[in-house]
Each structure stands twice: as structure tokens, then as C-alpha cells.
Amino acid sequence: MENWQAVFSIITFITVIVVIMTEWIDLMVAALLGALILVFTNIMTLPEAVGYIGKSHGTLGLFFGVMVLVRAFEPTNIFSYIATQIVILAQGSGKKLLLGIVALVTPICAVLPNATTVMLLAPLIPPMAEEIGVNFVPLLILMVFVANSAGLLTLVGDPATFIVGDAVNISFIDYLGKLSLGGVISVVTVVVTLPILFRKIWHKNLENLAELPHPQINHPRVLIVGGVIVVFVLIFFVIGESLPIPISPAAVALLGAALALLLAHKSRIDSVHNILRDVDWSTLIFFMSIFVLIGGLDKTGVIKGLSGVLGLILGKNILLGSVLLLFVVGILSSVVPNIPLVVAMVPLLKQYLVNVGLAPAEVLSPDFQGQFPPEVLPLFYAMMFGATLGGNGTLVGASSNIVAAGIAEQHGRRISFKTFLHYGIPITLLQLVTSALYVLVRFLL
């Protein structure tokens, strides 16, 4: 491939990332324009671009399915009800309120993508905080930290986690056995810092609890059937890939979405049109566009060239490579959204392993369904922890951060880059250190 095409692909990718970081234009528009530029300059054809999107069908299917599933049950008001009960249970204690947010967000983010969870729960925080006389910005930031950290509890909890896990063909149940403890440690790290980073709220006694809104559950019979659907989805997330005919998490999520649409249509709690209209198409198009941009780097040989540099630096030292990757990816993920980062890093890391002879060339195939050599997996685990936890560093580090910032602005307050940094830097550094120790002790020593 000609050098100008490789250079142009790099410039396009970096420009898109910079535009996203500076928030000059909407991140979806930036990524879509970047992808279309590659097509119109003939660096790749439209069928090739669609092909790169198709290679990531598992990620897109999972996101779409979960978005539909969650949106279908919004009319039941279950999320508002649960969040209000958590605040009431705090009994006027700032300490209990903070711990209640952790207790609410952690289990939900273990099974739903963190950005989706923040979209659902974050709008509940400002009005409740106003009622009880607390600044809602720190509470929103805490919710984001917990959501990003709890995303490590399961394979489907964070987009970056799923992308890396899907790349090395790790099953849902294998993930639980090998990596979920690292997610627990990450959440505990957040809890330990609460009395220090959120000390004003921690020591505050809240008043006027009787004035809190008390939302009621709507359509209880529909909710019961919906609960059965959700349980079905969660069970097959766990056992689907170990069945005689394997079922991927994406297929399970899509089936759950279809059943939820059927339930909503038959019960008439909402129309299928309204549910599909409210799906976060912007996020889905953003992911598709990023996959095309990474495809441009792949087709023009940029990723292969960078993997050679990685090979020169690391050689075959898995221990050094794992620790270095965790911190480098963590730092990069704090300034570059973690989704495009891991999408770029996964093929680069695979190529590096092939170059130094640690993995067979077959792993480069998008259709590869085999197992990676066990000794190289810590590299991918380190990347997973670095990308997910690094997203806590700055306002632009993860999609859930941006969602929370948008909700804050809708309620009259702005989460500035500096404010988020005040909380994000200490949390991120602590989490990167504890996760590095976990990877070392669990897999390398």
C-alpha cells in the first residue's frame, strides 16, 4: 500500500480523536466524517468499510440488544423506583447515600453496559440531590466511577471489556472465574476513597427526606414478565457459550430485545416505534465509524508497523509487557475515549504476538474461534483493566462520563474538565496500581 495512504489514515484517525477530545463537534459526527473521508479518498471501498463493521457484529449486536431491552421497560418506572428507595434507605446520612449509590450502580453495571446504566440512573440524581440539599455534581461523578469500575465485574459490563474479551474468545463464565475479582477490587478502591474525595457529603446529615418524590411502579404484571425475560438473558449470558450449540452474548441480547418488543407491543405499554426511536443510534453509528477508521489503519499497514515497534521494545517479556501495557493504555484511555483505543490496540497486540512468535498467524483471522496460548493472555487482561479504569481519569475518557456531563448541563450545572480531574486522577492512579498488582499476582507470579 502506498505511503500516502498510510499517512493519511493516521492523520484522519488522530484528527478525529483530537476533535472528540476538544468537543469541537459531536463525537458521532466526527467519527462518521472521518470514516467517510477514507471512503471518498478511496483508501477503502464502501464494501470494505461495511466489511470492517461486520467483523465487529458481536459488539454492535450486544449494545443494540441491551439498549432495546432497557428502553422497553422504562414505562414501568422500575429504575426510578429503585433509585428512590436507595435514597430513602440512606436515612438522612451522607455516608449511607454515597454507599447506596455504589450498591445501586454496581450490580446493574455488572450486567448492563455502563453508559446505558448511567443514561438510566443519572437523571434521577440531580432532582433528588436538590431535594435533600446536596450538590449533585460529586454524586454524578461517583456514579460514573462506580459504573466504569463495575464494568469489569462481567464480560458485558463495559464496551472495552467486551471488545477485548471477544477478541481473545473468552467466555462469560471464564471471565467470571479469572477476572471478576479484579472488578471487585476496583469497586472497593472507590469505596475506600469515599471519606476523602467526597468528605463533605460523607459527613453531612441530610434533611427533608419526607419531601422526596416517591415514584410508583407502573404495569406490575408486565414488569413480572419482563423480569423473567431479563433473568433468561442473564442466565444465557452465563451458560450460552458452553451449550452444545454455542449462543453468543450478542445473540442472547438480541433475542431478549425481540421478546421485550413483543411484550411491549402486546401489553401496549409503549409502541415498538417509540422504543426503536429512542435507541441511542448516535452511539451505534459512532462505534461503526470507529471500526472503519481502525480498518483504514489496518488496511494501510499502520497497525502492522506499530506492532513491530512494540516487538522491539518488549521482545518476549510478558511480565514487563503486561505492566507496561496496563499503565500506558490506562494513561491513554484517560485522554482518548477507551472504545477507539481498544479497537486500535487489539489488532496491534495480536500482530505483535505473531511477529515475536508467541502466537500462531491464525489468531489474526477475524473468524478465529480457537484459544490463545495461555501465557499471552495476561497482556490482553492488562489492556482490559487499563482501558476500562483509565476512563475514570478525565471527562472524555469514557462514554458514561460524557453522558453524565450532558445530564448535569440539562439540570443547570456544568461538570468542568478541571472538576472531573480533581476526582478522577487519584481514583485512576489508585485503581491502576491495584489492578496491576492483581494481574501480577493472579497471572504472572
Short mmCIF file of C-alpha atoms in Angstrom, two decimals:
data_model
loop_
_atom_site.label_atom_id
_atom_site.label_comp_id
_atom_site.label_asym_id
_atom_site.label_seq_id
_atom_site.Cartn_x
_atom_site.Cartn_y
_atom_site.Cartn_z
CA MET A 1 0.00 0.00 0.00
CA GLU A 2 1.28 3.46 -0.90
CA ASN A 3 2.83 5.51 1.90
CA TRP A 4 0.50 8.47 1.39
CA GLN A 5 -2.50 6.31 2.21
CA ALA A 6 -0.94 5.14 5.49
CA VAL A 7 -0.03 8.72 6.45
CA PHE A 8 -3.49 9.96 5.51
CA SER A 9 -5.15 7.22 7.57
CA ILE A 10 -3.05 8.18 10.61
CA ILE A 11 -3.82 11.90 10.20
CA THR A 12 -7.54 11.19 9.82
CA PHE A 13 -7.64 8.98 12.92
CA ILE A 14 -5.68 11.44 15.08
CA THR A 15 -7.78 14.37 13.85
CA VAL A 16 -10.98 12.58 14.80
CA ILE A 17 -9.61 11.79 18.28
CA VAL A 18 -8.48 15.40 18.83
CA VAL A 19 -11.85 16.75 17.71
CA ILE A 20 -13.59 14.36 20.12
CA MET A 21 -11.28 15.38 22.99
CA THR A 22 -11.87 19.08 22.40
CA GLU A 23 -15.62 18.52 21.92
CA TRP A 24 -15.48 20.83 18.90
CA ILE A 25 -18.23 18.82 17.22
CA ASP A 26 -20.35 15.87 18.30
CA LEU A 27 -18.24 12.71 18.63
CA MET A 28 -20.52 10.67 16.35
CA VAL A 29 -20.35 13.30 13.60
CA ALA A 30 -16.55 13.48 13.93
CA ALA A 31 -16.14 9.71 13.64
CA LEU A 32 -18.64 9.40 10.77
CA LEU A 33 -16.95 12.17 8.77
CA GLY A 34 -13.56 10.55 9.36
CA ALA A 35 -14.84 7.18 8.13
CA LEU A 36 -16.44 8.73 5.04
CA ILE A 37 -13.24 10.63 4.23
CA LEU A 38 -11.42 7.27 3.99
CA VAL A 39 -14.11 6.01 1.61
CA PHE A 40 -14.17 9.13 -0.58
CA THR A 41 -10.36 9.19 -0.86
CA ASN A 42 -10.56 5.54 -1.99
CA ILE A 43 -8.34 4.33 0.84
CA MET A 44 -11.06 1.74 1.24
CA THR A 45 -14.19 1.00 -0.77
CA LEU A 46 -17.67 1.14 0.75
CA PRO A 47 -17.98 -2.69 0.71
CA GLU A 48 -14.64 -2.90 2.55
CA ALA A 49 -15.86 -0.37 5.12
CA VAL A 50 -19.05 -2.38 5.68
CA GLY A 51 -16.88 -5.49 5.98
CA TYR A 52 -14.87 -3.94 8.82
CA ILE A 53 -18.13 -3.06 10.58
CA GLY A 54 -19.33 -6.63 10.08
CA LYS A 55 -16.22 -8.01 11.78
CA SER A 56 -17.43 -6.33 14.99
CA HIS A 57 -21.02 -7.56 14.73
CA GLY A 58 -20.81 -9.10 18.22
CA THR A 59 -20.14 -5.76 19.90
CA LEU A 60 -22.81 -3.91 17.92
CA GLY A 61 -25.39 -6.67 18.46
CA LEU A 62 -24.81 -6.67 22.21
CA PHE A 63 -25.15 -2.88 22.50
CA PHE A 64 -28.28 -2.70 20.36
CA GLY A 65 -29.95 -5.60 22.16
CA VAL A 66 -29.32 -4.18 25.62
CA MET A 67 -30.43 -0.68 24.59
CA VAL A 68 -33.76 -2.03 23.32
CA LEU A 69 -34.21 -4.31 26.34
CA VAL A 70 -33.69 -1.48 28.82
CA ARG A 71 -35.78 1.07 26.93
CA ALA A 72 -38.70 -1.35 26.59
CA PHE A 73 -39.19 -1.46 30.37
CA GLU A 74 -38.83 2.27 31.05
CA PRO A 75 -42.64 2.76 31.18
CA THR A 76 -42.78 0.51 34.25
CA ASN A 77 -40.77 3.15 36.19
CA ILE A 78 -38.74 0.40 37.87
CA PHE A 79 -35.42 2.28 37.68
CA SER A 80 -36.84 5.45 39.28
CA TYR A 81 -38.49 3.37 41.99
CA ILE A 82 -35.28 1.51 42.90
CA ALA A 83 -33.18 4.69 42.95
CA THR A 84 -35.65 6.46 45.24
CA GLN A 85 -35.71 3.53 47.65
CA ILE A 86 -31.91 3.67 47.88
CA VAL A 87 -32.03 7.35 48.86
CA ILE A 88 -34.80 6.74 51.42
CA LEU A 89 -32.79 3.90 52.94
CA ALA A 90 -29.93 6.34 53.47
CA GLN A 91 -32.00 7.73 56.39
CA GLY A 92 -30.51 11.21 56.20
CA SER A 93 -26.90 10.03 56.25
CA GLY A 94 -24.50 11.31 53.60
CA LYS A 95 -22.31 8.27 54.21
CA LYS A 96 -25.22 5.92 53.53
CA LEU A 97 -26.24 7.89 50.46
CA LEU A 98 -22.79 7.51 48.90
CA LEU A 99 -22.65 3.81 49.76
CA GLY A 100 -26.22 3.47 48.45
CA ILE A 101 -25.17 4.81 45.05
CA VAL A 102 -22.35 2.25 44.97
CA ALA A 103 -24.80 -0.50 45.98
CA LEU A 104 -27.31 0.56 43.32
CA VAL A 105 -24.96 1.02 40.38
CA THR A 106 -22.58 -1.92 40.94
CA PRO A 107 -24.95 -4.87 40.30
CA ILE A 108 -26.70 -3.13 37.41
CA CYS A 109 -23.40 -2.28 35.67
CA ALA A 110 -22.26 -5.86 36.13
CA VAL A 111 -24.89 -6.97 33.63
CA LEU A 112 -25.63 -3.85 31.57
CA PRO A 113 -23.16 -1.63 29.65
CA ASN A 114 -22.08 1.20 31.95
CA ALA A 115 -23.05 4.04 29.61
CA THR A 116 -26.57 2.60 29.33
CA THR A 117 -26.84 2.37 33.12
CA VAL A 118 -25.70 5.96 33.57
CA MET A 119 -28.24 7.08 30.97
CA LEU A 120 -30.97 5.45 33.04
CA LEU A 121 -29.92 6.37 36.57
CA ALA A 122 -28.06 9.68 36.29
CA PRO A 123 -31.19 11.77 35.52
CA LEU A 124 -32.55 10.70 38.93
CA ILE A 125 -29.63 12.16 40.89
CA PRO A 126 -30.00 15.96 40.36
CA PRO A 127 -33.63 16.35 41.50
CA MET A 128 -33.09 14.06 44.48
CA ALA A 129 -29.88 15.85 45.48
CA GLU A 130 -31.67 19.20 45.23
CA GLU A 131 -34.46 17.96 47.49
CA ILE A 132 -32.03 16.94 50.21
CA GLY A 133 -29.67 19.91 49.87
CA VAL A 134 -26.60 18.28 48.32
CA ASN A 135 -24.56 19.31 45.26
CA PHE A 136 -25.37 16.66 42.67
CA VAL A 137 -22.13 17.00 40.65
CA PRO A 138 -19.97 14.88 43.01
CA LEU A 139 -22.77 12.28 43.13
CA LEU A 140 -22.84 12.07 39.34
CA ILE A 141 -19.06 11.75 39.22
CA LEU A 142 -19.21 8.97 41.83
CA MET A 143 -21.86 7.19 39.77
CA VAL A 144 -19.57 7.31 36.74
CA PHE A 145 -16.59 5.95 38.72
CA VAL A 146 -18.64 3.06 40.04
CA ALA A 147 -20.18 2.37 36.63
CA ASN A 148 -16.79 2.25 34.90
CA SER A 149 -15.23 0.14 37.66
CA ALA A 150 -18.16 -2.28 37.95
CA GLY A 151 -17.95 -2.79 34.19
CA LEU A 152 -15.03 -5.11 34.98
CA LEU A 153 -17.21 -7.47 37.02
CA THR A 154 -18.52 -9.30 33.93
CA LEU A 155 -17.68 -9.66 30.26
CA VAL A 156 -20.63 -7.50 29.17
CA GLY A 157 -20.34 -4.71 31.76
CA ASP A 158 -18.14 -2.36 29.73
CA PRO A 159 -17.74 -1.96 25.95
CA ALA A 160 -13.94 -2.02 26.21
CA THR A 161 -14.05 -5.17 28.33
CA PHE A 162 -16.31 -6.92 25.84
CA ILE A 163 -14.25 -5.88 22.81
CA VAL A 164 -11.02 -7.24 24.32
CA GLY A 165 -12.70 -10.36 25.70
CA ASP A 166 -14.40 -11.06 22.38
CA ALA A 167 -11.06 -10.68 20.59
CA VAL A 168 -9.48 -13.50 22.63
CA ASN A 169 -12.66 -15.65 22.67
CA ILE A 170 -13.03 -15.68 26.44
CA SER A 171 -16.42 -16.96 27.56
CA PHE A 172 -18.70 -15.26 30.08
CA ILE A 173 -18.11 -17.96 32.69
CA ASP A 174 -14.32 -17.99 32.16
CA TYR A 175 -14.30 -14.25 32.67
CA LEU A 176 -16.13 -14.63 35.98
CA GLY A 177 -13.55 -17.10 37.22
CA LYS A 178 -10.44 -15.25 36.08
CA LEU A 179 -11.14 -11.51 36.08
CA SER A 180 -14.24 -10.61 38.10
CA LEU A 181 -12.23 -10.39 41.31
CA GLY A 182 -10.23 -7.59 39.70
CA GLY A 183 -13.50 -5.73 39.16
CA VAL A 184 -14.42 -6.22 42.82
CA ILE A 185 -11.07 -4.77 43.85
CA SER A 186 -11.66 -1.76 41.57
CA VAL A 187 -15.06 -1.04 43.16
CA VAL A 188 -13.62 -1.49 46.68
CA THR A 189 -10.89 1.02 45.77
CA VAL A 190 -13.61 3.60 45.01
CA VAL A 191 -15.38 2.83 48.31
CA VAL A 192 -12.15 3.28 50.29
CA THR A 193 -11.66 6.78 48.85
CA LEU A 194 -15.21 7.99 49.64
CA PRO A 195 -14.42 9.57 53.06
CA ILE A 196 -11.53 11.51 51.46
CA LEU A 197 -12.68 12.56 48.00
CA PHE A 198 -16.33 13.05 48.93
CA ARG A 199 -15.79 14.13 52.56
CA LYS A 200 -18.35 16.99 52.55
CA ILE A 201 -21.17 14.64 51.62
CA TRP A 202 -19.75 11.78 53.70
CA HIS A 203 -20.04 13.86 56.88
CA LYS A 204 -23.34 15.56 56.02
CA ASN A 205 -26.66 14.71 57.65
CA LEU A 206 -29.44 15.09 55.11
CA GLU A 207 -32.84 16.52 55.91
CA ASN A 208 -36.34 16.75 54.43
CA LEU A 209 -36.48 13.11 53.35
CA ALA A 210 -40.27 13.21 53.56
CA GLU A 211 -40.31 15.64 50.63
CA LEU A 212 -38.57 13.24 48.27
CA PRO A 213 -40.56 12.18 45.19
CA HIS A 214 -42.00 8.69 45.59
CA PRO A 215 -42.42 7.16 42.13
CA GLN A 216 -44.68 4.16 41.87
CA ILE A 217 -44.18 1.05 39.75
CA ASN A 218 -46.39 1.03 36.68
CA HIS A 219 -47.71 -2.07 34.90
CA PRO A 220 -46.63 -4.59 37.60
CA ARG A 221 -47.79 -7.64 35.61
CA VAL A 222 -45.77 -6.56 32.61
CA LEU A 223 -42.79 -5.99 34.89
CA ILE A 224 -43.04 -9.55 36.23
CA VAL A 225 -42.94 -10.98 32.70
CA GLY A 226 -40.14 -8.56 31.86
CA GLY A 227 -38.23 -9.81 34.89
CA VAL A 228 -38.50 -13.35 33.52
CA ILE A 229 -37.04 -12.13 30.20
CA VAL A 230 -34.16 -10.38 31.99
CA VAL A 231 -33.42 -13.49 34.08
CA PHE A 232 -33.45 -15.57 30.87
CA VAL A 233 -30.95 -13.16 29.29
CA LEU A 234 -28.66 -13.19 32.33
CA ILE A 235 -28.69 -16.99 32.57
CA PHE A 236 -27.79 -17.39 28.91
CA PHE A 237 -25.08 -14.74 29.21
CA VAL A 238 -23.50 -17.16 31.67
CA ILE A 239 -24.16 -20.56 30.04
CA GLY A 240 -24.83 -19.68 26.39
CA GLU A 241 -21.32 -20.22 25.06
CA SER A 242 -20.90 -23.55 26.87
CA LEU A 243 -24.00 -25.14 25.31
CA PRO A 244 -23.66 -27.88 22.66
CA ILE A 245 -24.73 -25.22 20.15
CA PRO A 246 -22.98 -22.08 21.49
CA ILE A 247 -25.01 -18.87 21.78
CA SER A 248 -23.02 -15.64 21.94
CA PRO A 249 -23.87 -12.78 24.36
CA ALA A 250 -24.85 -10.67 21.34
CA ALA A 251 -27.37 -13.26 20.15
CA VAL A 252 -28.79 -13.56 23.67
CA ALA A 253 -29.16 -9.78 23.96
CA LEU A 254 -30.88 -9.56 20.57
CA LEU A 255 -33.32 -12.34 21.50
CA GLY A 256 -34.06 -10.61 24.79
CA ALA A 257 -34.67 -7.37 22.89
CA ALA A 258 -37.08 -9.11 20.49
CA LEU A 259 -39.03 -10.64 23.40
CA ALA A 260 -39.16 -7.26 25.16
CA LEU A 261 -40.50 -5.62 21.99
CA LEU A 262 -43.13 -8.35 21.70
CA LEU A 263 -44.15 -7.84 25.34
CA ALA A 264 -44.34 -4.05 24.96
CA HIS A 265 -46.44 -4.40 21.80
CA LYS A 266 -48.88 -6.93 23.22
CA SER A 267 -49.25 -5.18 26.59
CA ARG A 268 -49.48 -1.77 24.88
CA ILE A 269 -47.26 -0.09 27.50
CA ASP A 270 -45.41 1.51 24.59
CA SER A 271 -45.18 1.23 20.84
CA VAL A 272 -42.37 -0.55 19.02
CA HIS A 273 -41.88 2.64 17.02
CA ASN A 274 -41.25 4.70 20.16
CA ILE A 275 -38.85 2.16 21.63
CA LEU A 276 -36.75 1.92 18.47
CA ARG A 277 -36.85 5.69 18.03
CA ASP A 278 -35.28 6.13 21.47
CA VAL A 279 -32.41 3.70 20.87
CA ASP A 280 -29.09 5.51 21.08
CA TRP A 281 -28.37 5.36 17.37
CA SER A 282 -25.69 8.02 17.73
CA THR A 283 -23.57 5.69 19.88
CA LEU A 284 -24.05 2.76 17.48
CA ILE A 285 -23.07 4.88 14.46
CA PHE A 286 -20.06 6.16 16.41
CA PHE A 287 -18.86 2.61 17.02
CA MET A 288 -19.39 1.63 13.37
CA SER A 289 -17.42 4.66 12.22
CA ILE A 290 -14.56 3.94 14.62
CA PHE A 291 -14.36 0.36 13.32
CA VAL A 292 -13.97 1.78 9.81
CA LEU A 293 -11.25 4.19 10.93
CA ILE A 294 -9.35 1.32 12.56
CA GLY A 295 -9.90 -0.66 9.36
CA GLY A 296 -8.12 2.10 7.46
CA LEU A 297 -5.11 1.78 9.77
CA ASP A 298 -5.19 -1.99 9.31
CA LYS A 299 -5.51 -1.97 5.52
CA THR A 300 -2.71 0.57 5.03
CA GLY A 301 -0.28 -1.41 7.20
CA VAL A 302 -0.06 1.08 10.07
CA ILE A 303 -1.07 -1.43 12.74
CA LYS A 304 1.41 -4.00 11.46
CA GLY A 305 4.18 -1.38 11.57
CA LEU A 306 3.34 -0.30 15.12
CA SER A 307 3.28 -3.93 16.25
CA GLY A 308 6.85 -4.24 15.01
CA VAL A 309 7.87 -1.31 17.24
CA LEU A 310 6.11 -2.98 20.16
CA GLY A 311 8.05 -6.16 19.46
CA LEU A 312 11.36 -4.30 19.53
CA ILE A 313 10.54 -2.72 22.91
CA LEU A 314 9.08 -5.73 24.69
CA GLY A 315 10.61 -8.73 22.96
CA LYS A 316 9.03 -11.81 24.57
CA ASN A 317 8.85 -10.40 28.11
CA ILE A 318 5.19 -10.97 29.01
CA LEU A 319 5.56 -9.66 32.58
CA LEU A 320 7.12 -6.36 31.51
CA GLY A 321 4.71 -6.10 28.60
CA SER A 322 1.65 -6.62 30.80
CA VAL A 323 2.59 -3.99 33.37
CA LEU A 324 3.67 -1.51 30.70
CA LEU A 325 0.51 -2.06 28.67
CA LEU A 326 -1.73 -1.61 31.69
CA PHE A 327 -0.27 1.78 32.61
CA VAL A 328 0.27 3.08 29.05
CA VAL A 329 -3.24 2.10 27.95
CA GLY A 330 -4.62 3.46 31.24
CA ILE A 331 -2.98 6.85 30.71
CA LEU A 332 -4.00 6.97 27.04
CA SER A 333 -7.55 5.95 27.94
CA SER A 334 -7.86 8.95 30.23
CA VAL A 335 -7.45 11.34 27.28
CA VAL A 336 -8.66 9.17 24.39
CA PRO A 337 -12.11 7.52 24.60
CA ASN A 338 -11.45 3.90 25.56
CA ILE A 339 -13.58 2.35 22.80
CA PRO A 340 -11.49 3.55 19.84
CA LEU A 341 -8.35 2.93 21.88
CA VAL A 342 -9.02 -0.79 22.45
CA VAL A 343 -10.34 -1.22 18.92
CA ALA A 344 -6.96 0.05 17.70
CA MET A 345 -4.87 -1.83 20.28
CA VAL A 346 -6.37 -5.32 19.88
CA PRO A 347 -5.16 -5.92 16.29
CA LEU A 348 -1.84 -4.24 17.13
CA LEU A 349 -1.28 -6.60 20.08
CA LYS A 350 -2.29 -9.64 18.04
CA GLN A 351 0.17 -8.71 15.30
CA TYR A 352 2.93 -8.19 17.86
CA LEU A 353 2.36 -11.69 19.29
CA VAL A 354 2.58 -13.20 15.83
CA ASN A 355 5.71 -11.20 14.98
CA VAL A 356 7.64 -12.41 18.04
CA GLY A 357 6.39 -15.98 17.70
CA LEU A 358 4.21 -16.08 20.82
CA ALA A 359 1.02 -16.85 18.87
CA PRO A 360 0.25 -18.53 15.52
CA ALA A 361 -0.70 -16.44 12.49
CA GLU A 362 -4.24 -17.89 12.63
CA VAL A 363 -5.13 -15.51 15.50
CA LEU A 364 -5.08 -12.62 13.02
CA SER A 365 -8.10 -14.01 11.19
CA PRO A 366 -11.38 -12.27 12.12
CA ASP A 367 -13.02 -15.72 12.05
CA PHE A 368 -10.56 -17.26 14.54
CA GLN A 369 -12.55 -19.07 17.24
CA GLY A 370 -9.74 -21.03 18.90
CA GLN A 371 -7.89 -20.41 22.13
CA PHE A 372 -4.90 -18.11 22.50
CA PRO A 373 -1.77 -19.51 24.19
CA PRO A 374 -2.45 -19.10 27.95
CA GLU A 375 0.90 -17.39 28.57
CA VAL A 376 -0.02 -14.38 26.36
CA LEU A 377 -3.49 -13.75 27.83
CA PRO A 378 -2.19 -11.50 30.68
CA LEU A 379 -1.31 -8.94 28.01
CA PHE A 380 -4.96 -8.73 26.97
CA TYR A 381 -6.14 -8.74 30.59
CA ALA A 382 -3.79 -5.84 31.35
CA MET A 383 -5.12 -3.93 28.35
CA MET A 384 -8.67 -4.59 29.54
CA PHE A 385 -8.01 -3.19 33.03
CA GLY A 386 -6.03 -0.23 31.74
CA ALA A 387 -8.62 0.81 29.16
CA THR A 388 -11.61 0.45 31.49
CA LEU A 389 -10.12 2.09 34.60
CA GLY A 390 -8.23 4.76 32.66
CA GLY A 391 -11.62 6.04 31.55
CA ASN A 392 -12.09 7.39 35.09
CA GLY A 393 -9.19 9.81 34.62
CA THR A 394 -10.78 12.66 32.67
CA LEU A 395 -14.14 13.83 31.42
CA VAL A 396 -13.53 12.45 27.91
CA GLY A 397 -12.13 9.09 29.00
CA ALA A 398 -15.35 7.07 28.71
CA SER A 399 -18.76 7.40 27.12
CA SER A 400 -20.51 7.22 30.52
CA ASN A 401 -18.54 10.31 31.63
CA ILE A 402 -19.84 12.30 28.68
CA VAL A 403 -23.40 11.08 29.30
CA ALA A 404 -23.24 12.28 32.93
CA ALA A 405 -21.84 15.68 31.87
CA GLY A 406 -24.72 16.15 29.44
CA ILE A 407 -27.29 15.33 32.13
CA ALA A 408 -25.61 17.79 34.53
CA GLU A 409 -25.90 20.59 31.95
CA GLN A 410 -29.58 19.78 31.45
CA HIS A 411 -30.06 20.42 35.17
CA GLY A 412 -28.20 23.72 35.23
CA ARG A 413 -24.69 22.72 36.30
CA ARG A 414 -21.60 22.01 34.27
CA ILE A 415 -19.07 19.30 35.10
CA SER A 416 -15.89 21.06 34.03
CA PHE A 417 -12.80 19.21 32.86
CA LYS A 418 -10.94 20.52 35.93
CA THR A 419 -13.64 19.41 38.38
CA PHE A 420 -13.70 15.89 36.99
CA LEU A 421 -9.88 15.81 37.04
CA HIS A 422 -9.89 16.66 40.77
CA TYR A 423 -11.71 13.41 41.49
CA GLY A 424 -10.51 11.36 38.54
CA ILE A 425 -6.72 11.49 38.86
CA PRO A 426 -6.40 10.00 42.39
CA ILE A 427 -9.04 7.34 41.71
CA THR A 428 -7.43 6.32 38.41
CA LEU A 429 -3.89 6.12 39.80
CA LEU A 430 -5.02 4.00 42.76
CA GLN A 431 -7.04 1.68 40.54
CA LEU A 432 -4.25 1.22 38.01
CA VAL A 433 -1.82 0.29 40.80
CA THR A 434 -4.22 -2.18 42.45
CA SER A 435 -5.19 -3.76 39.13
CA ALA A 436 -1.51 -4.11 38.15
CA LEU A 437 -0.87 -5.93 41.43
CA TYR A 438 -3.88 -8.16 40.75
CA VAL A 439 -2.69 -9.09 37.24
CA LEU A 440 0.83 -9.76 38.52
CA VAL A 441 -0.24 -11.93 41.46
CA ARG A 442 -3.07 -13.74 39.67
CA PHE A 443 -1.42 -14.48 36.32
CA LEU A 444 2.32 -13.75 36.27
CA LEU A 445 3.99 -14.56 39.61
#
